[in-house]
mmCIF file of C-alpha atoms and ligand atoms in Angstrom:
data_model
loop_
_atom_site.group_PDB
_atom_site.id
_atom_site.type_symbol
_atom_site.label_atom_id
_atom_site.label_comp_id
_atom_site.label_asym_id
_atom_site.label_seq_id
_atom_site.Cartn_x
_atom_site.Cartn_y
_atom_site.Cartn_z
ATOM 1 C CA UNK A 1 32.974 -66.578 109.840
ATOM 2 C CA UNK A 2 29.744 -65.276 111.320
ATOM 3 C CA UNK A 3 30.743 -61.855 113.045
ATOM 4 C CA UNK A 4 27.613 -61.224 114.212
ATOM 5 C CA UNK A 5 27.690 -63.419 116.958
ATOM 6 C CA UNK A 6 28.292 -62.035 120.923
ATOM 7 C CA UNK A 7 31.383 -64.134 120.841
ATOM 8 C CA UNK A 8 32.760 -63.197 117.094
ATOM 9 C CA UNK A 9 36.104 -62.199 118.590
ATOM 10 C CA UNK A 10 36.599 -65.761 120.381
ATOM 11 C CA UNK A 11 35.759 -67.415 117.568
ATOM 12 C CA UNK A 12 38.679 -65.407 115.344
ATOM 13 C CA UNK A 13 40.836 -65.872 117.885
ATOM 14 C CA UNK A 14 40.235 -69.850 118.091
ATOM 15 C CA UNK A 15 40.097 -69.990 114.078
ATOM 16 C CA UNK A 16 43.800 -68.025 113.785
ATOM 17 C CA UNK A 17 45.344 -70.780 116.723
ATOM 18 C CA UNK A 18 44.107 -73.499 114.697
ATOM 19 C CA UNK A 19 45.721 -71.939 111.498
ATOM 20 C CA UNK A 20 48.954 -71.494 113.623
ATOM 21 C CA UNK A 21 48.670 -67.657 113.199
ATOM 22 C CA UNK A 22 50.724 -65.189 115.019
ATOM 23 C CA UNK A 23 48.624 -62.057 114.331
ATOM 24 C CA UNK A 24 45.305 -60.995 113.487
ATOM 25 C CA UNK A 25 44.501 -57.886 111.484
ATOM 26 C CA UNK A 26 41.258 -56.184 111.039
ATOM 27 C CA UNK A 27 41.705 -53.575 108.443
ATOM 28 C CA UNK A 28 39.412 -51.079 107.029
ATOM 29 C CA UNK A 29 38.940 -50.824 103.369
ATOM 30 C CA UNK A 30 37.037 -48.070 101.590
ATOM 31 C CA UNK A 31 33.642 -50.030 101.550
ATOM 32 C CA UNK A 32 34.149 -52.753 104.788
ATOM 33 C CA UNK A 33 36.631 -54.664 106.459
ATOM 34 C CA UNK A 34 39.170 -57.253 105.656
ATOM 35 C CA UNK A 35 40.486 -59.938 108.062
ATOM 36 C CA UNK A 36 43.792 -61.189 107.487
ATOM 37 C CA UNK A 37 46.101 -63.591 109.716
ATOM 38 C CA UNK A 38 49.783 -63.585 109.854
ATOM 39 C CA UNK A 39 50.561 -67.455 109.380
ATOM 40 C CA UNK A 40 54.330 -68.495 108.971
ATOM 41 C CA UNK A 41 55.511 -64.887 108.701
ATOM 42 C CA UNK A 42 53.101 -63.966 105.520
ATOM 43 C CA UNK A 43 49.818 -62.517 105.583
ATOM 44 C CA UNK A 44 46.579 -64.140 104.179
ATOM 45 C CA UNK A 45 43.085 -62.617 103.772
ATOM 46 C CA UNK A 46 40.675 -64.755 105.170
ATOM 47 C CA UNK A 47 37.404 -62.379 105.393
ATOM 48 C CA UNK A 48 35.475 -59.608 103.877
ATOM 49 C CA UNK A 49 33.072 -57.934 106.343
ATOM 50 C CA UNK A 50 30.321 -54.963 105.873
ATOM 51 C CA UNK A 51 31.869 -51.498 107.723
ATOM 52 C CA UNK A 52 29.209 -52.121 110.326
ATOM 53 C CA UNK A 53 30.001 -55.792 111.131
ATOM 54 C CA UNK A 54 33.988 -54.816 111.058
ATOM 55 C CA UNK A 55 33.092 -52.010 113.702
ATOM 56 C CA UNK A 56 31.060 -54.590 115.885
ATOM 57 C CA UNK A 57 34.023 -57.095 116.180
ATOM 58 C CA UNK A 58 36.646 -54.353 116.726
ATOM 59 C CA UNK A 59 34.085 -53.115 119.538
ATOM 60 C CA UNK A 60 33.964 -56.742 120.900
ATOM 61 C CA UNK A 61 37.892 -56.739 121.167
ATOM 62 C CA UNK A 62 37.744 -53.473 122.600
ATOM 63 C CA UNK A 63 35.516 -54.636 125.420
ATOM 64 C CA UNK A 64 37.102 -57.883 125.962
ATOM 65 C CA UNK A 65 40.454 -56.016 126.554
ATOM 66 C CA UNK A 66 39.152 -53.226 128.983
ATOM 67 C CA UNK A 67 40.057 -50.239 126.374
ATOM 68 C CA UNK A 68 37.768 -47.461 126.651
ATOM 69 C CA UNK A 69 34.873 -46.962 124.071
ATOM 70 C CA UNK A 70 36.228 -43.928 123.164
ATOM 71 C CA UNK A 71 40.096 -44.787 122.506
ATOM 72 C CA UNK A 72 40.902 -44.416 119.052
ATOM 73 C CA UNK A 73 44.626 -45.137 119.507
ATOM 74 C CA UNK A 74 46.713 -47.534 121.794
ATOM 75 C CA UNK A 75 50.238 -47.080 121.151
ATOM 76 C CA UNK A 76 51.595 -49.767 123.245
ATOM 77 C CA UNK A 77 48.932 -52.183 122.970
ATOM 78 C CA UNK A 78 46.873 -53.591 125.673
ATOM 79 C CA UNK A 79 47.743 -56.651 127.070
ATOM 80 C CA UNK A 80 44.493 -59.163 127.840
ATOM 81 C CA UNK A 81 44.169 -62.961 128.607
ATOM 82 C CA UNK A 82 41.410 -64.412 126.382
ATOM 83 C CA UNK A 83 40.017 -67.868 126.695
ATOM 84 C CA UNK A 84 40.057 -69.826 123.919
ATOM 85 C CA UNK A 85 40.007 -72.961 122.921
ATOM 86 C CA UNK A 86 39.416 -73.810 126.723
ATOM 87 C CA UNK A 87 43.102 -72.270 127.561
ATOM 88 C CA UNK A 88 44.190 -68.738 128.385
ATOM 89 C CA UNK A 89 45.805 -66.958 125.334
ATOM 90 C CA UNK A 90 47.702 -63.860 125.991
ATOM 91 C CA UNK A 91 46.914 -61.245 123.441
ATOM 92 C CA UNK A 92 48.295 -57.819 122.815
ATOM 93 C CA UNK A 93 45.748 -55.557 121.408
ATOM 94 C CA UNK A 94 46.901 -52.502 119.110
ATOM 95 C CA UNK A 95 44.130 -50.302 117.579
ATOM 96 C CA UNK A 96 45.031 -47.136 115.436
ATOM 97 C CA UNK A 97 42.818 -44.471 113.605
ATOM 98 C CA UNK A 98 43.717 -45.083 109.887
ATOM 99 C CA UNK A 99 42.000 -42.880 107.170
ATOM 100 C CA UNK A 100 39.265 -44.893 106.555
ATOM 101 C CA UNK A 101 38.399 -46.188 109.647
ATOM 102 C CA UNK A 102 39.828 -48.000 112.878
ATOM 103 C CA UNK A 103 41.869 -50.765 112.636
ATOM 104 C CA UNK A 104 42.675 -53.615 115.249
ATOM 105 C CA UNK A 105 45.617 -55.707 115.397
ATOM 106 C CA UNK A 106 45.966 -58.511 117.725
ATOM 107 C CA UNK A 107 49.280 -60.425 118.607
ATOM 108 C CA UNK A 108 48.555 -63.598 119.875
ATOM 109 C CA UNK A 109 51.106 -64.863 122.205
ATOM 110 C CA UNK A 110 50.804 -68.597 122.367
ATOM 111 C CA UNK A 111 53.348 -69.866 125.072
ATOM 112 C CA UNK A 112 53.745 -72.959 123.264
ATOM 113 C CA UNK A 113 55.286 -71.308 120.836
ATOM 114 C CA UNK A 114 58.257 -70.134 123.129
ATOM 115 C CA UNK A 115 58.864 -73.727 124.708
ATOM 116 C CA UNK A 116 61.496 -74.364 121.661
ATOM 117 C CA UNK A 117 64.783 -76.225 122.784
ATOM 118 C CA UNK A 118 67.740 -75.445 121.565
ATOM 119 C CA UNK A 119 67.772 -78.726 119.026
ATOM 120 C CA UNK A 120 64.078 -77.140 117.724
ATOM 121 C CA UNK A 121 65.728 -74.237 115.982
ATOM 122 C CA UNK A 122 66.554 -75.762 112.684
ATOM 123 C CA UNK A 123 70.555 -75.582 113.613
ATOM 124 C CA UNK A 124 72.403 -78.200 111.685
ATOM 125 C CA UNK A 125 74.869 -80.588 113.394
ATOM 126 C CA UNK A 126 78.082 -78.240 113.498
ATOM 127 C CA UNK A 127 75.709 -75.049 114.542
ATOM 128 C CA UNK A 128 74.135 -77.084 117.282
ATOM 129 C CA UNK A 129 77.496 -78.257 118.239
ATOM 130 C CA UNK A 130 78.717 -75.014 118.945
ATOM 131 C CA UNK A 131 75.565 -73.755 120.934
ATOM 132 C CA UNK A 132 76.215 -77.018 123.145
ATOM 133 C CA UNK A 133 80.163 -75.979 123.770
ATOM 134 C CA UNK A 134 79.059 -72.726 124.581
ATOM 135 C CA UNK A 135 76.548 -73.673 127.029
ATOM 136 C CA UNK A 136 79.249 -76.203 128.600
ATOM 137 C CA UNK A 137 81.887 -73.415 129.292
ATOM 138 C CA UNK A 138 79.407 -70.674 129.623
ATOM 139 C CA UNK A 139 81.674 -67.382 128.739
ATOM 140 C CA UNK A 140 81.321 -63.966 127.434
ATOM 141 C CA UNK A 141 78.865 -62.663 125.244
ATOM 142 C CA UNK A 142 76.449 -64.933 123.126
ATOM 143 C CA UNK A 143 75.353 -62.285 120.544
ATOM 144 C CA UNK A 144 72.133 -63.136 117.723
ATOM 145 C CA UNK A 145 72.237 -61.201 115.156
ATOM 146 C CA UNK A 146 69.793 -60.596 112.208
ATOM 147 C CA UNK A 147 66.802 -58.414 110.870
ATOM 148 C CA UNK A 148 63.684 -57.507 112.609
ATOM 149 C CA UNK A 149 61.352 -60.883 112.847
ATOM 150 C CA UNK A 150 64.278 -63.296 111.874
ATOM 151 C CA UNK A 151 63.656 -65.487 115.216
ATOM 152 C CA UNK A 152 66.576 -64.055 117.249
ATOM 153 C CA UNK A 153 64.380 -63.951 120.493
ATOM 154 C CA UNK A 154 63.112 -67.542 119.941
ATOM 155 C CA UNK A 155 66.973 -68.178 120.001
ATOM 156 C CA UNK A 156 67.805 -66.475 123.122
ATOM 157 C CA UNK A 157 64.855 -67.679 124.990
ATOM 158 C CA UNK A 158 65.652 -71.176 123.923
ATOM 159 C CA UNK A 159 69.188 -70.648 125.696
ATOM 160 C CA UNK A 160 67.417 -69.253 128.567
ATOM 161 C CA UNK A 161 65.327 -72.341 128.941
ATOM 162 C CA UNK A 162 68.599 -74.093 128.796
ATOM 163 C CA UNK A 163 70.127 -72.285 131.623
ATOM 164 C CA UNK A 164 67.027 -71.987 133.591
ATOM 165 C CA UNK A 165 67.303 -75.645 133.938
ATOM 166 C CA UNK A 166 70.268 -75.721 135.871
ATOM 167 C CA UNK A 167 69.006 -73.418 138.303
ATOM 168 C CA UNK A 168 71.150 -70.507 137.436
ATOM 169 C CA UNK A 169 69.974 -67.007 138.590
ATOM 170 C CA UNK A 170 69.077 -65.344 135.284
ATOM 171 C CA UNK A 171 67.936 -61.735 134.829
ATOM 172 C CA UNK A 172 66.592 -60.253 131.374
ATOM 173 C CA UNK A 173 65.374 -56.695 130.213
ATOM 174 C CA UNK A 174 63.268 -56.549 127.276
ATOM 175 C CA UNK A 175 61.228 -54.141 125.478
ATOM 176 C CA UNK A 176 58.478 -55.741 125.978
ATOM 177 C CA UNK A 177 58.611 -58.986 127.778
ATOM 178 C CA UNK A 178 56.421 -60.885 125.385
ATOM 179 C CA UNK A 179 56.534 -64.250 127.084
ATOM 180 C CA UNK A 180 57.321 -64.885 130.460
ATOM 181 C CA UNK A 181 59.696 -67.804 131.417
ATOM 182 C CA UNK A 182 59.241 -69.303 134.622
ATOM 183 C CA UNK A 183 62.292 -69.192 136.954
ATOM 184 C CA UNK A 184 63.572 -66.008 135.114
ATOM 185 C CA UNK A 185 63.689 -62.109 136.686
ATOM 186 C CA UNK A 186 62.238 -60.316 133.446
ATOM 187 C CA UNK A 187 62.373 -56.642 133.592
ATOM 188 C CA UNK A 188 60.211 -54.548 131.085
ATOM 189 C CA UNK A 189 62.062 -51.642 129.719
ATOM 190 C CA UNK A 190 60.399 -48.538 130.476
ATOM 191 C CA UNK A 191 61.032 -45.296 128.929
ATOM 192 C CA UNK A 192 58.731 -43.274 131.349
ATOM 193 C CA UNK A 193 60.636 -44.325 134.181
ATOM 194 C CA UNK A 194 63.748 -43.996 132.918
ATOM 195 C CA UNK A 195 64.456 -47.571 132.389
ATOM 196 C CA UNK A 196 66.116 -48.101 129.270
ATOM 197 C CA UNK A 197 68.334 -51.298 128.221
ATOM 198 C CA UNK A 198 71.460 -49.601 129.211
ATOM 199 C CA UNK A 199 70.041 -48.330 132.452
ATOM 200 C CA UNK A 200 68.198 -51.779 132.846
ATOM 201 C CA UNK A 201 71.384 -53.707 132.560
ATOM 202 C CA UNK A 202 73.176 -51.884 135.501
ATOM 203 C CA UNK A 203 70.307 -52.302 137.671
ATOM 204 C CA UNK A 204 70.154 -56.132 136.967
ATOM 205 C CA UNK A 205 73.932 -56.248 137.499
ATOM 206 C CA UNK A 206 73.398 -55.316 140.761
ATOM 207 C CA UNK A 207 71.181 -57.994 141.102
ATOM 208 C CA UNK A 208 73.902 -60.252 141.015
ATOM 209 C CA UNK A 209 72.841 -62.695 138.259
ATOM 210 C CA UNK A 210 74.749 -65.807 136.888
ATOM 211 C CA UNK A 211 73.682 -64.580 133.421
ATOM 212 C CA UNK A 212 71.790 -61.470 131.807
ATOM 213 C CA UNK A 213 69.773 -61.411 128.933
ATOM 214 C CA UNK A 214 69.165 -58.024 126.807
ATOM 215 C CA UNK A 215 66.769 -57.970 124.327
ATOM 216 C CA UNK A 216 68.607 -55.834 122.101
ATOM 217 C CA UNK A 217 71.705 -53.701 122.021
ATOM 218 C CA UNK A 218 70.223 -50.737 120.485
ATOM 219 C CA UNK A 219 72.538 -47.771 121.327
ATOM 220 C CA UNK A 220 76.269 -47.233 122.290
ATOM 221 C CA UNK A 221 74.875 -47.095 126.227
ATOM 222 C CA UNK A 222 73.546 -50.536 126.177
ATOM 223 C CA UNK A 223 76.297 -51.819 124.061
ATOM 224 C CA UNK A 224 78.966 -50.228 126.350
ATOM 225 C CA UNK A 225 77.377 -51.481 129.214
ATOM 226 C CA UNK A 226 76.901 -55.017 127.911
ATOM 227 C CA UNK A 227 80.247 -55.187 126.428
ATOM 228 C CA UNK A 228 81.743 -54.288 130.454
ATOM 229 C CA UNK A 229 79.465 -56.524 131.758
ATOM 230 C CA UNK A 230 80.846 -59.415 129.770
ATOM 231 C CA UNK A 231 84.694 -58.300 129.766
ATOM 232 C CA UNK A 232 84.396 -58.164 133.847
ATOM 233 C CA UNK A 233 83.244 -61.850 133.632
ATOM 234 C CA UNK A 234 79.255 -62.104 133.275
ATOM 235 C CA UNK A 235 77.589 -64.160 130.662
ATOM 236 C CA UNK A 236 75.380 -62.099 128.435
ATOM 237 C CA UNK A 237 73.128 -63.089 125.822
ATOM 238 C CA UNK A 238 71.870 -60.069 123.352
ATOM 239 C CA UNK A 239 70.523 -59.282 120.262
ATOM 240 C CA UNK A 240 71.783 -56.877 117.503
ATOM 241 C CA UNK A 241 70.940 -55.852 114.253
ATOM 242 C CA UNK A 242 73.830 -56.767 111.600
ATOM 243 C CA UNK A 243 73.677 -58.171 108.178
ATOM 244 C CA UNK A 244 75.716 -61.381 108.969
ATOM 245 C CA UNK A 245 78.085 -62.536 111.981
ATOM 246 C CA UNK A 246 81.440 -60.376 111.229
ATOM 247 C CA UNK A 247 79.436 -57.232 110.685
ATOM 248 C CA UNK A 248 78.376 -57.551 114.394
ATOM 249 C CA UNK A 249 82.239 -56.559 114.774
ATOM 250 C CA UNK A 250 81.444 -53.414 112.989
ATOM 251 C CA UNK A 251 78.400 -52.748 114.627
ATOM 252 C CA UNK A 252 80.101 -53.062 118.242
ATOM 253 C CA UNK A 253 83.050 -50.562 116.578
ATOM 254 C CA UNK A 254 80.118 -48.091 115.483
ATOM 255 C CA UNK A 255 78.603 -47.971 119.247
ATOM 256 C CA UNK A 256 82.285 -46.814 120.079
ATOM 257 C CA UNK A 257 83.827 -49.888 121.816
ATOM 258 C CA UNK A 258 87.448 -50.741 121.458
ATOM 259 C CA UNK A 259 89.075 -53.605 119.804
ATOM 260 C CA UNK A 260 90.341 -55.227 122.901
ATOM 261 C CA UNK A 261 86.959 -54.906 124.369
ATOM 262 C CA UNK A 262 84.980 -56.430 121.481
ATOM 263 C CA UNK A 263 87.915 -59.318 121.323
ATOM 264 C CA UNK A 264 87.541 -60.049 125.218
ATOM 265 C CA UNK A 265 83.659 -59.923 125.219
ATOM 266 C CA UNK A 266 82.566 -61.788 121.997
ATOM 267 C CA UNK A 267 82.413 -65.953 122.513
ATOM 268 C CA UNK A 268 79.531 -66.952 119.993
ATOM 269 C CA UNK A 269 77.711 -64.624 117.381
ATOM 270 C CA UNK A 270 74.999 -65.919 115.282
ATOM 271 C CA UNK A 271 73.339 -64.803 112.239
ATOM 272 C CA UNK A 272 69.830 -65.846 111.432
ATOM 273 C CA UNK A 273 66.630 -65.462 109.357
ATOM 274 C CA UNK A 274 63.294 -67.379 109.170
ATOM 275 C CA UNK A 275 62.210 -69.215 106.223
ATOM 276 C CA UNK A 276 58.781 -71.459 105.642
ATOM 277 C CA UNK A 277 59.176 -74.921 106.108
ATOM 278 C CA UNK A 278 58.326 -77.596 103.116
ATOM 279 C CA UNK A 279 55.363 -79.771 104.206
ATOM 280 C CA UNK A 280 56.760 -83.186 104.571
ATOM 281 C CA UNK A 281 53.447 -84.460 103.471
ATOM 282 C CA UNK A 282 53.325 -83.182 100.142
ATOM 283 C CA UNK A 283 56.637 -82.283 99.067
ATOM 284 C CA UNK A 284 57.985 -83.270 95.643
ATOM 285 C CA UNK A 285 61.243 -83.390 94.409
ATOM 286 C CA UNK A 286 62.132 -81.046 91.328
ATOM 287 C CA UNK A 287 65.112 -79.463 89.651
ATOM 288 C CA UNK A 288 66.198 -75.641 89.866
ATOM 289 C CA UNK A 289 64.729 -73.762 87.183
ATOM 290 C CA UNK A 290 67.204 -71.801 84.545
ATOM 291 C CA UNK A 291 65.987 -68.182 86.463
ATOM 292 C CA UNK A 292 67.011 -69.792 89.925
ATOM 293 C CA UNK A 293 70.272 -71.397 88.898
ATOM 294 C CA UNK A 294 71.006 -68.039 87.052
ATOM 295 C CA UNK A 295 70.203 -66.241 90.703
ATOM 296 C CA UNK A 296 72.537 -68.732 92.594
ATOM 297 C CA UNK A 297 75.249 -67.872 89.838
ATOM 298 C CA UNK A 298 74.846 -63.850 90.060
ATOM 299 C CA UNK A 299 75.057 -64.445 93.907
ATOM 300 C CA UNK A 300 78.001 -66.394 93.880
ATOM 301 C CA UNK A 301 76.422 -68.856 95.817
ATOM 302 C CA UNK A 302 76.942 -73.064 95.857
ATOM 303 C CA UNK A 303 74.225 -74.346 93.569
ATOM 304 C CA UNK A 304 71.850 -76.999 95.525
ATOM 305 C CA UNK A 305 72.671 -80.369 94.137
ATOM 306 C CA UNK A 306 69.092 -81.250 94.277
ATOM 307 C CA UNK A 307 66.206 -79.463 95.425
ATOM 308 C CA UNK A 308 62.442 -79.833 96.359
ATOM 309 C CA UNK A 309 58.947 -77.946 95.421
ATOM 310 C CA UNK A 310 55.871 -77.000 97.392
ATOM 311 C CA UNK A 311 52.660 -78.592 95.942
ATOM 312 C CA UNK A 312 49.888 -78.223 98.941
ATOM 313 C CA UNK A 313 47.602 -80.897 100.789
ATOM 314 C CA UNK A 314 44.928 -81.083 103.190
ATOM 315 C CA UNK A 315 47.676 -80.755 105.870
ATOM 316 C CA UNK A 316 49.455 -77.673 104.993
ATOM 317 C CA UNK A 317 45.997 -76.044 103.661
ATOM 318 C CA UNK A 318 47.459 -75.790 100.034
ATOM 319 C CA UNK A 319 50.590 -73.475 101.036
ATOM 320 C CA UNK A 320 52.676 -76.351 100.559
ATOM 321 C CA UNK A 321 54.641 -75.035 103.660
ATOM 322 C CA UNK A 322 54.078 -75.844 107.433
ATOM 323 C CA UNK A 323 55.711 -74.187 110.041
ATOM 324 C CA UNK A 324 58.941 -72.426 109.662
ATOM 325 C CA UNK A 325 62.830 -72.975 110.757
ATOM 326 C CA UNK A 326 65.771 -70.938 111.223
ATOM 327 C CA UNK A 327 68.876 -70.588 108.450
ATOM 328 C CA UNK A 328 72.128 -69.978 110.636
ATOM 329 C CA UNK A 329 75.598 -68.662 110.578
ATOM 330 C CA UNK A 330 77.512 -69.709 114.224
ATOM 331 C CA UNK A 331 80.559 -68.138 114.649
ATOM 332 C CA UNK A 332 82.354 -69.566 117.941
ATOM 333 C CA UNK A 333 85.184 -67.058 118.212
ATOM 334 C CA UNK A 334 88.276 -68.950 118.522
ATOM 335 C CA UNK A 335 92.016 -67.976 119.673
ATOM 336 C CA UNK A 336 93.009 -66.813 116.110
ATOM 337 C CA UNK A 337 89.635 -64.979 115.700
ATOM 338 C CA UNK A 338 90.663 -63.375 119.361
ATOM 339 C CA UNK A 339 94.103 -62.562 118.193
ATOM 340 C CA UNK A 340 92.569 -60.773 114.795
ATOM 341 C CA UNK A 341 89.636 -58.942 116.672
ATOM 342 C CA UNK A 342 92.661 -57.606 119.053
ATOM 343 C CA UNK A 343 94.599 -56.353 116.257
ATOM 344 C CA UNK A 344 91.835 -54.462 114.848
ATOM 345 C CA UNK A 345 91.189 -56.673 111.688
ATOM 346 C CA UNK A 346 88.501 -55.136 109.147
ATOM 347 C CA UNK A 347 85.466 -57.230 107.916
ATOM 348 C CA UNK A 348 86.865 -58.337 104.672
ATOM 349 C CA UNK A 349 89.772 -59.705 106.357
ATOM 350 C CA UNK A 350 87.875 -61.604 108.976
ATOM 351 C CA UNK A 351 85.623 -62.906 106.806
ATOM 352 C CA UNK A 352 88.548 -64.280 104.411
ATOM 353 C CA UNK A 353 90.038 -65.970 107.564
ATOM 354 C CA UNK A 354 86.748 -67.427 108.436
ATOM 355 C CA UNK A 355 86.382 -68.867 104.681
ATOM 356 C CA UNK A 356 89.651 -70.187 104.776
ATOM 357 C CA UNK A 357 89.002 -72.140 108.262
ATOM 358 C CA UNK A 358 85.703 -73.725 106.378
ATOM 359 C CA UNK A 359 83.168 -71.468 108.026
ATOM 360 C CA UNK A 360 79.718 -72.169 107.192
ATOM 361 C CA UNK A 361 77.969 -68.771 106.368
ATOM 362 C CA UNK A 362 74.294 -68.490 106.401
ATOM 363 C CA UNK A 363 73.629 -68.788 102.529
ATOM 364 C CA UNK A 364 75.494 -72.333 102.839
ATOM 365 C CA UNK A 365 73.329 -73.326 105.123
ATOM 366 C CA UNK A 366 70.326 -72.233 103.222
ATOM 367 C CA UNK A 367 72.027 -74.345 100.391
ATOM 368 C CA UNK A 368 71.948 -77.028 102.626
ATOM 369 C CA UNK A 369 68.548 -76.968 103.592
ATOM 370 C CA UNK A 370 67.236 -76.234 99.837
ATOM 371 C CA UNK A 371 69.283 -79.833 99.196
ATOM 372 C CA UNK A 372 67.491 -81.465 102.388
ATOM 373 C CA UNK A 373 64.004 -80.538 101.317
ATOM 374 C CA UNK A 374 63.604 -78.514 104.376
ATOM 375 C CA UNK A 375 62.663 -75.527 102.631
ATOM 376 C CA UNK A 376 62.796 -74.131 98.837
ATOM 377 C CA UNK A 377 64.766 -71.746 96.781
ATOM 378 C CA UNK A 378 61.903 -69.418 96.648
ATOM 379 C CA UNK A 379 61.769 -68.971 100.311
ATOM 380 C CA UNK A 380 65.609 -68.091 100.555
ATOM 381 C CA UNK A 381 65.327 -65.945 97.404
ATOM 382 C CA UNK A 382 62.151 -64.286 99.322
ATOM 383 C CA UNK A 383 64.509 -63.348 101.953
ATOM 384 C CA UNK A 384 66.198 -60.627 100.063
ATOM 385 C CA UNK A 385 69.971 -61.200 100.083
ATOM 386 C CA UNK A 386 72.339 -58.703 101.443
ATOM 387 C CA UNK A 387 75.625 -60.411 100.900
ATOM 388 C CA UNK A 388 78.878 -58.574 102.308
ATOM 389 C CA UNK A 389 80.302 -58.308 98.119
ATOM 390 C CA UNK A 390 77.462 -56.746 96.859
HETATM 391 ZN ZN1 ZN B 1 51.151 -80.117 102.409
#
């Protein structure tokens, strides 16, 4: 890239968008700067710049975002709409002082990415059927669990799109509100003014919504407010950090919730991860290597009967992958599960019960997607398993 151009920052944003990047990092090195793009969740170095050129590029972003020249640190980031490729792109620009110089990160909030519908998330037929069953009955709490950057918010937004289409009154509380959705009243967590998830939820319930979304059940207050609202008959959507669907129950118990509250509130618990999707132009059938077979054995997972490998072509810029998709476990809490929750069944008992009912866990979904050529063993292994029996 020509970083000396007065619009070099916009050129960089355009190049990043063309490559489907979600983030741009301009990082100081000992002897210059490097530019890295996050594409399909992975960082790739694209350019090296001299220190002067790196500073100039960072200053262009600072000026464009209206950050004072003397500012070295923007902990909350600066929101700015930049015009790139003829359309406005919402950016969150964060500046941090590092030992070897200032670092700048740009999150590209491309609205196209949030136009996902439930059918675009990567759910297989049975998971999709459970989502739709909940959307037709609309009761209790829909919880989406998984680690950071596992696509939880995308899933909730896809559900919100479905609900908004029915002219429901929907209010959300998020930290931060990254994407604005037409027809939904979105409130941002603001700790300086005393609006946390719990207080925000109490406020939005006074607005009498049909449905409420809480970005994350992060503390006992938020979890208790959400579960109380669901028990009182509200439809609540929320995310929660948990290893798998059943361990969400333990997380709620650890927040001080009683078994009868959890049993009454929970309607659906989803557990998910994101993996890169194989490029359909160049993927090749392949067998698992002995090491991969051993890995499946060691983790007591079903061996894929077929597999594919990434090769790389012009369509995928040589990476062999194009875009991402979700791996899902979808637990629709039924009558028998409700009885068990009410009786205080522990995780292990719940898991054995679901296994006996033929429940599909995340890793079975992964194996099915390896077999279908949607993703690869390498992608699944890269997630880092944390299996309940390990
Ligand atoms: Zn390809």
